[in-house]
Coordinates of N, CA, C and O in Angstrom, one line a residue:
M1 N 77.1 213.5 213.3 CA 77.1 213.8 214.7 C 76.6 215.3 214.8 O 76.7 216.1 213.9
N2 N 76.2 215.6 216.0 CA 75.6 217.0 216.2 C 76.7 218.0 216.6 O 77.7 217.6 217.1
N3 N 76.4 219.2 216.2 CA 77.3 220.3 216.6 C 77.2 220.6 218.0 O 76.1 220.7 218.5
I4 N 78.3 220.8 218.7 CA 78.3 221.1 220.1 C 79.1 222.4 220.3 O 80.1 222.5 219.8
T5 N 78.5 223.3 221.0 CA 79.3 224.5 221.3 C 79.9 224.5 222.7 O 79.5 223.7 223.5
S6 N 80.8 225.3 222.9 CA 81.5 225.3 224.3 C 80.5 225.9 225.3 O 80.8 226.0 226.5
L7 N 79.3 226.4 224.9 CA 78.3 226.9 225.8 C 77.4 225.8 226.4 O 76.5 226.1 227.1
T8 N 77.7 224.5 226.0 CA 76.9 223.4 226.6 C 77.0 223.5 228.1 O 78.1 223.5 228.7
S9 N 75.8 223.5 228.8 CA 75.8 223.4 230.2 C 75.5 222.0 230.7 O 74.6 221.4 230.2
F10 N 76.3 221.6 231.6 CA 76.1 220.2 232.2 C 75.4 220.4 233.5 O 76.0 220.4 234.6
E11 N 74.1 220.6 233.5 CA 73.3 220.9 234.7 C 72.5 219.8 235.3 O 71.9 219.9 236.4
D12 N 72.4 218.7 234.5 CA 71.6 217.5 235.0 C 72.6 216.5 235.5 O 73.8 216.6 235.3
V13 N 72.1 215.4 236.0 CA 73.0 214.3 236.6 C 72.5 213.0 236.0 O 71.3 212.7 236.0
C14 N 73.4 212.1 235.6 CA 73.2 210.8 235.3 C 74.2 209.9 236.0 O 75.1 210.4 236.6
T15 N 73.9 208.6 236.0 CA 74.8 207.6 236.6 C 75.4 206.8 235.5 O 74.7 206.1 234.7
L16 N 76.8 206.7 235.4 CA 77.5 205.9 234.5 C 77.8 204.6 235.3 O 78.2 204.6 236.4
I17 N 77.5 203.4 234.6 CA 77.7 202.1 235.2 C 78.7 201.3 234.4 O 78.4 200.9 233.3
G18 N 79.7 200.9 235.1 CA 80.7 200.1 234.5 C 80.5 198.6 234.9 O 80.0 198.4 236.0
V19 N 81.0 197.7 234.1 CA 80.8 196.3 234.4 C 82.1 195.6 234.3 O 82.9 195.8 233.3
T20 N 82.5 194.8 235.3 CA 83.7 194.0 235.4 C 83.3 192.5 235.5 O 82.5 192.2 236.3
L21 N 83.8 191.7 234.6 CA 83.5 190.3 234.7 C 84.6 189.6 235.5 O 85.8 189.8 235.4
T22 N 84.1 188.8 236.5 CA 85.0 188.0 237.3 C 84.5 186.6 237.4 O 83.4 186.3 236.8
K23 N 85.2 185.7 238.0 CA 84.8 184.3 238.1 C 84.3 184.1 239.6 O 84.9 184.5 240.5
G24 N 83.2 183.4 239.7 CA 82.6 183.0 241.0 C 83.3 181.8 241.6 O 84.2 181.3 241.0
E25 N 82.8 181.4 242.7 CA 83.3 180.2 243.4 C 83.3 178.9 242.5 O 84.2 178.1 242.6
N26 N 82.3 178.8 241.6 CA 82.3 177.6 240.8 C 82.7 178.0 239.4 O 82.3 177.3 238.4
F27 N 83.6 179.0 239.2 CA 84.1 179.4 238.0 C 83.1 180.0 237.0 O 83.4 180.0 235.8
E28 N 81.9 180.3 237.5 CA 80.9 180.9 236.6 C 81.3 182.4 236.4 O 81.9 183.0 237.3
R29 N 80.8 183.0 235.3 CA 81.1 184.4 235.1 C 80.1 185.2 235.9 O 78.9 185.0 236.0
V30 N 80.7 186.2 236.6 CA 79.9 187.1 237.5 C 80.2 188.5 237.1 O 81.3 188.9 236.9
E31 N 79.1 189.3 236.8 CA 79.2 190.7 236.5 C 79.2 191.5 237.8 O 78.3 191.4 238.6
E32 N 80.2 192.3 238.0 CA 80.2 193.3 239.1 C 80.1 194.7 238.5 O 80.8 195.1 237.6
E33 N 79.2 195.4 239.1 CA 78.9 196.8 238.6 C 79.5 197.8 239.5 O 79.5 197.7 240.7
T34 N 80.1 198.9 238.9 CA 80.5 200.0 239.7 C 79.8 201.2 239.1 O 79.6 201.3 237.8
S35 N 79.3 202.2 239.9 CA 78.6 203.3 239.3 C 79.1 204.6 239.9 O 79.6 204.6 241.0
R36 N 78.9 205.7 239.2 CA 79.2 207.0 239.6 C 78.4 208.0 238.9 O 78.0 207.9 237.8
E37 N 78.0 209.1 239.7 CA 77.2 210.1 239.1 C 78.1 211.2 238.4 O 79.2 211.5 238.9
V38 N 77.6 211.7 237.3 CA 78.4 212.7 236.6 C 77.3 213.8 236.1 O 76.1 213.5 235.9
F39 N 77.8 215.0 235.8 CA 76.9 216.0 235.3 C 76.7 215.7 233.8 O 77.6 215.2 233.1
C40 N 75.5 216.0 233.3 CA 75.2 215.7 231.9 C 74.2 216.7 231.3 O 73.7 217.5 232.0
T41 N 74.0 216.5 230.0 CA 73.0 217.3 229.3 C 72.3 216.3 228.4 O 72.9 215.7 227.5
P42 N 71.0 216.1 228.6 CA 70.2 215.2 227.7 C 69.9 215.9 226.4 O 69.7 217.1 226.4
R43 N 69.8 215.2 225.3 CA 69.4 215.8 224.0 C 68.5 214.7 223.3 O 68.7 213.5 223.4
S44 N 67.7 215.3 222.4 CA 66.8 214.4 221.6 C 67.7 213.8 220.5 O 68.7 214.3 220.0
I45 N 67.3 212.6 220.1 CA 67.9 211.9 219.0 C 67.6 212.6 217.7 O 66.4 212.8 217.4
S46 N 68.5 212.8 216.8 CA 68.3 213.4 215.5 C 67.7 212.3 214.6 O 67.9 211.1 214.8
G47 N 67.0 212.7 213.5 CA 66.5 211.7 212.6 C 67.6 210.9 211.9 O 67.4 209.7 211.7
Q48 N 68.7 211.5 211.7 CA 69.9 210.8 211.1 C 70.4 209.7 212.0 O 70.6 208.6 211.6
E49 N 70.5 210.0 213.3 CA 71.0 209.1 214.3 C 69.9 207.9 214.4 O 70.3 206.8 214.5
Y50 N 68.7 208.3 214.4 CA 67.6 207.3 214.5 C 67.8 206.2 213.4 O 67.7 205.0 213.7
W51 N 67.9 206.7 212.2 CA 68.0 205.8 211.1 C 69.3 205.0 211.1 O 69.4 203.8 210.7
K52 N 70.4 205.7 211.5 CA 71.7 205.0 211.6 C 71.6 203.9 212.6 O 72.1 202.8 212.3
A53 N 71.0 204.1 213.7 CA 70.9 203.1 214.8 C 70.1 201.9 214.2 O 70.4 200.8 214.5
Q54 N 69.0 202.2 213.5 CA 68.1 201.2 213.0 C 68.9 200.3 212.1 O 68.7 199.1 212.1
Q55 N 69.7 200.8 211.2 CA 70.5 200.0 210.3 C 71.5 199.1 211.0 O 71.9 198.1 210.5
E56 N 71.9 199.5 212.2 CA 72.8 198.7 213.0 C 72.1 197.8 214.0 O 72.7 197.1 214.9
G57 N 70.8 197.7 214.0 CA 70.0 196.9 214.8 C 69.8 197.4 216.3 O 69.4 196.7 217.2
A58 N 70.0 198.7 216.4 CA 69.8 199.4 217.7 C 68.6 200.2 217.7 O 68.1 200.5 216.6
R59 N 68.2 200.7 218.8 CA 67.0 201.6 218.9 C 67.5 202.9 219.6 O 67.9 202.8 220.8
A60 N 67.6 204.0 218.9 CA 68.1 205.2 219.5 C 67.0 205.8 220.4 O 66.0 206.3 219.9
D61 N 67.2 205.9 221.7 CA 66.2 206.4 222.6 C 66.6 207.8 223.1 O 65.7 208.7 223.3
I62 N 67.9 208.0 223.4 CA 68.3 209.3 224.0 C 69.8 209.5 223.8 O 70.6 208.6 223.6
E63 N 70.2 210.8 223.6 CA 71.6 211.1 223.6 C 71.9 211.9 224.9 O 71.2 212.8 225.3
I64 N 73.0 211.5 225.5 CA 73.4 212.2 226.7 C 74.8 212.7 226.5 O 75.7 212.0 226.0
L65 N 75.0 214.0 226.8 CA 76.3 214.6 226.7 C 77.0 214.7 228.1 O 76.3 215.0 229.0
V66 N 78.2 214.3 228.1 CA 79.0 214.4 229.4 C 80.3 215.1 229.1 O 80.7 215.2 227.9
Q67 N 80.9 215.6 230.1 CA 82.2 216.3 229.8 C 83.2 215.3 229.3 O 83.2 214.1 229.7
P68 N 84.1 215.7 228.5 CA 85.1 214.8 227.8 C 85.9 213.9 228.7 O 86.2 212.8 228.4
T69 N 86.2 214.4 229.9 CA 87.0 213.6 230.9 C 86.2 212.6 231.7 O 86.7 211.8 232.5
E70 N 84.9 212.7 231.6 CA 84.0 211.9 232.5 C 83.8 210.4 232.0 O 83.7 209.5 232.9
Y71 N 83.7 210.2 230.7 CA 83.4 208.9 230.2 C 84.6 208.0 230.2 O 85.6 208.3 229.7
E72 N 84.5 206.8 230.9 CA 85.6 205.9 231.0 C 85.2 204.5 230.5 O 85.7 203.5 231.0
G73 N 84.4 204.4 229.4 CA 84.1 203.2 228.8 C 83.0 202.4 229.4 O 82.8 201.2 229.2
E74 N 82.2 203.1 230.2 CA 81.0 202.4 230.9 C 80.1 201.8 229.9 O 79.9 202.3 228.8
K75 N 79.4 200.7 230.3 CA 78.5 200.0 229.4 C 77.0 200.5 229.5 O 76.3 200.4 228.6
Y76 N 76.7 200.9 230.7 CA 75.3 201.4 231.0 C 75.3 202.8 231.5 O 76.2 203.3 232.0
L77 N 74.0 203.3 231.5 CA 73.8 204.7 232.0 C 72.4 204.7 232.6 O 71.5 204.1 232.0
E78 N 72.2 205.3 233.7 CA 70.9 205.5 234.3 C 70.6 207.0 234.3 O 71.4 207.8 234.6
Y79 N 69.3 207.3 233.8 CA 68.9 208.7 233.7 C 67.4 208.8 234.0 O 66.7 208.1 233.3
K80 N 67.0 209.6 234.9 CA 65.6 209.8 235.2 C 64.9 208.5 235.5 O 63.8 208.2 235.1
G81 N 65.5 207.6 236.2 CA 64.9 206.3 236.6 C 64.9 205.2 235.6 O 64.4 204.2 235.8
K82 N 65.5 205.5 234.4 CA 65.6 204.5 233.4 C 67.0 204.1 233.1 O 67.9 204.9 233.2
R83 N 67.2 202.8 232.8 CA 68.5 202.2 232.6 C 68.7 202.1 231.0 O 67.8 201.5 230.4
Y84 N 69.8 202.5 230.5 CA 70.1 202.5 229.1 C 71.4 201.7 228.9 O 72.3 201.7 229.7
I85 N 71.5 201.1 227.7 CA 72.8 200.6 227.2 C 73.4 201.7 226.3 O 72.7 202.3 225.5
I86 N 74.6 201.9 226.5 CA 75.4 202.9 225.6 C 75.8 202.1 224.4 O 76.7 201.2 224.5
Y87 N 75.2 202.4 223.2 CA 75.6 201.7 222.0 C 76.5 202.4 221.1 O 77.1 201.8 220.2
R88 N 76.7 203.7 221.3 CA 77.7 204.4 220.5 C 78.2 205.6 221.3 O 77.5 206.2 222.0
V89 N 79.5 205.9 221.1 CA 80.2 207.0 221.7 C 80.8 207.8 220.7 O 81.5 207.3 219.8
Y90 N 80.7 209.2 220.8 CA 81.4 210.1 219.9 C 82.0 211.2 220.7 O 81.3 211.8 221.5
E91 N 83.3 211.4 220.5 CA 84.0 212.4 221.3 C 84.3 213.6 220.5 O 84.7 213.5 219.3
T92 N 84.1 214.8 221.1 CA 84.5 216.0 220.5 C 85.3 216.8 221.6 O 85.5 216.3 222.7
A93 N 85.8 217.9 221.2 CA 86.6 218.7 222.2 C 85.8 219.2 223.4 O 86.3 219.3 224.5
D94 N 84.5 219.4 223.1 CA 83.7 220.0 224.1 C 82.8 219.1 225.0 O 82.4 219.4 226.1
A95 N 82.6 217.9 224.4 CA 81.7 216.9 225.1 C 81.9 215.5 224.5 O 82.4 215.4 223.4
T96 N 81.5 214.5 225.3 CA 81.4 213.2 224.8 C 79.9 212.9 224.6 O 79.1 213.0 225.6
E97 N 79.5 212.4 223.4 CA 78.1 212.1 223.1 C 77.9 210.6 223.4 O 78.6 209.8 222.8
L98 N 77.0 210.3 224.2 CA 76.6 208.9 224.5 C 75.2 208.6 223.9 O 74.3 209.2 224.4
Y99 N 75.2 207.8 223.0 CA 73.9 207.4 222.3 C 73.4 206.1 223.0 O 74.2 205.1 223.1
C100 N 72.2 206.2 223.5 CA 71.7 205.2 224.4 C 70.4 204.6 223.9 O 69.5 205.2 223.4
Q101 N 70.2 203.3 224.3 CA 69.0 202.5 224.0 C 68.5 202.0 225.4 O 69.2 201.5 226.2
E102 N 67.2 202.2 225.6 CA 66.6 201.8 226.9 C 66.8 200.3 227.0 O 66.5 199.5 226.0
R103 N 67.2 199.8 228.1 CA 67.4 198.4 228.3 C 66.1 197.7 228.6 O 65.5 198.1 229.6
A104 N 65.8 196.8 227.8 CA 64.5 196.1 228.0 C 64.5 195.2 229.2 O 65.5 194.6 229.6
G105 N 63.3 195.2 229.9 CA 63.2 194.3 231.1 C 63.8 194.8 232.3 O 63.9 194.1 233.3
V106 N 64.3 196.1 232.3 CA 64.9 196.6 233.5 C 64.2 197.9 233.9 O 63.9 198.7 233.1
E107 N 63.9 198.0 235.2 CA 63.1 199.2 235.7 C 64.1 200.0 236.5 O 65.0 199.6 237.0

């Protein structure tokens, strides 16, 4: 994982999107989304993370840092008009690193 200093500035904004599964009228599974904006810092994916993601069948597109208290287990993230799946989370004292793959077929 990447070194993070306490000087990380969270000057950008992304949207964290949580998903709750419920049952519809006919007992079908229905996904309900809740979203909220948080301050963040985008970072490029390191070569090490790129290869690690490849080994796990993921595609590392972007790393987003959020403040440690902001992430609450959300499944998706939107940033700059693109929707991403959060495939790995790494927590440090200074930030939570969200490793994301662009979600195919979603604009």
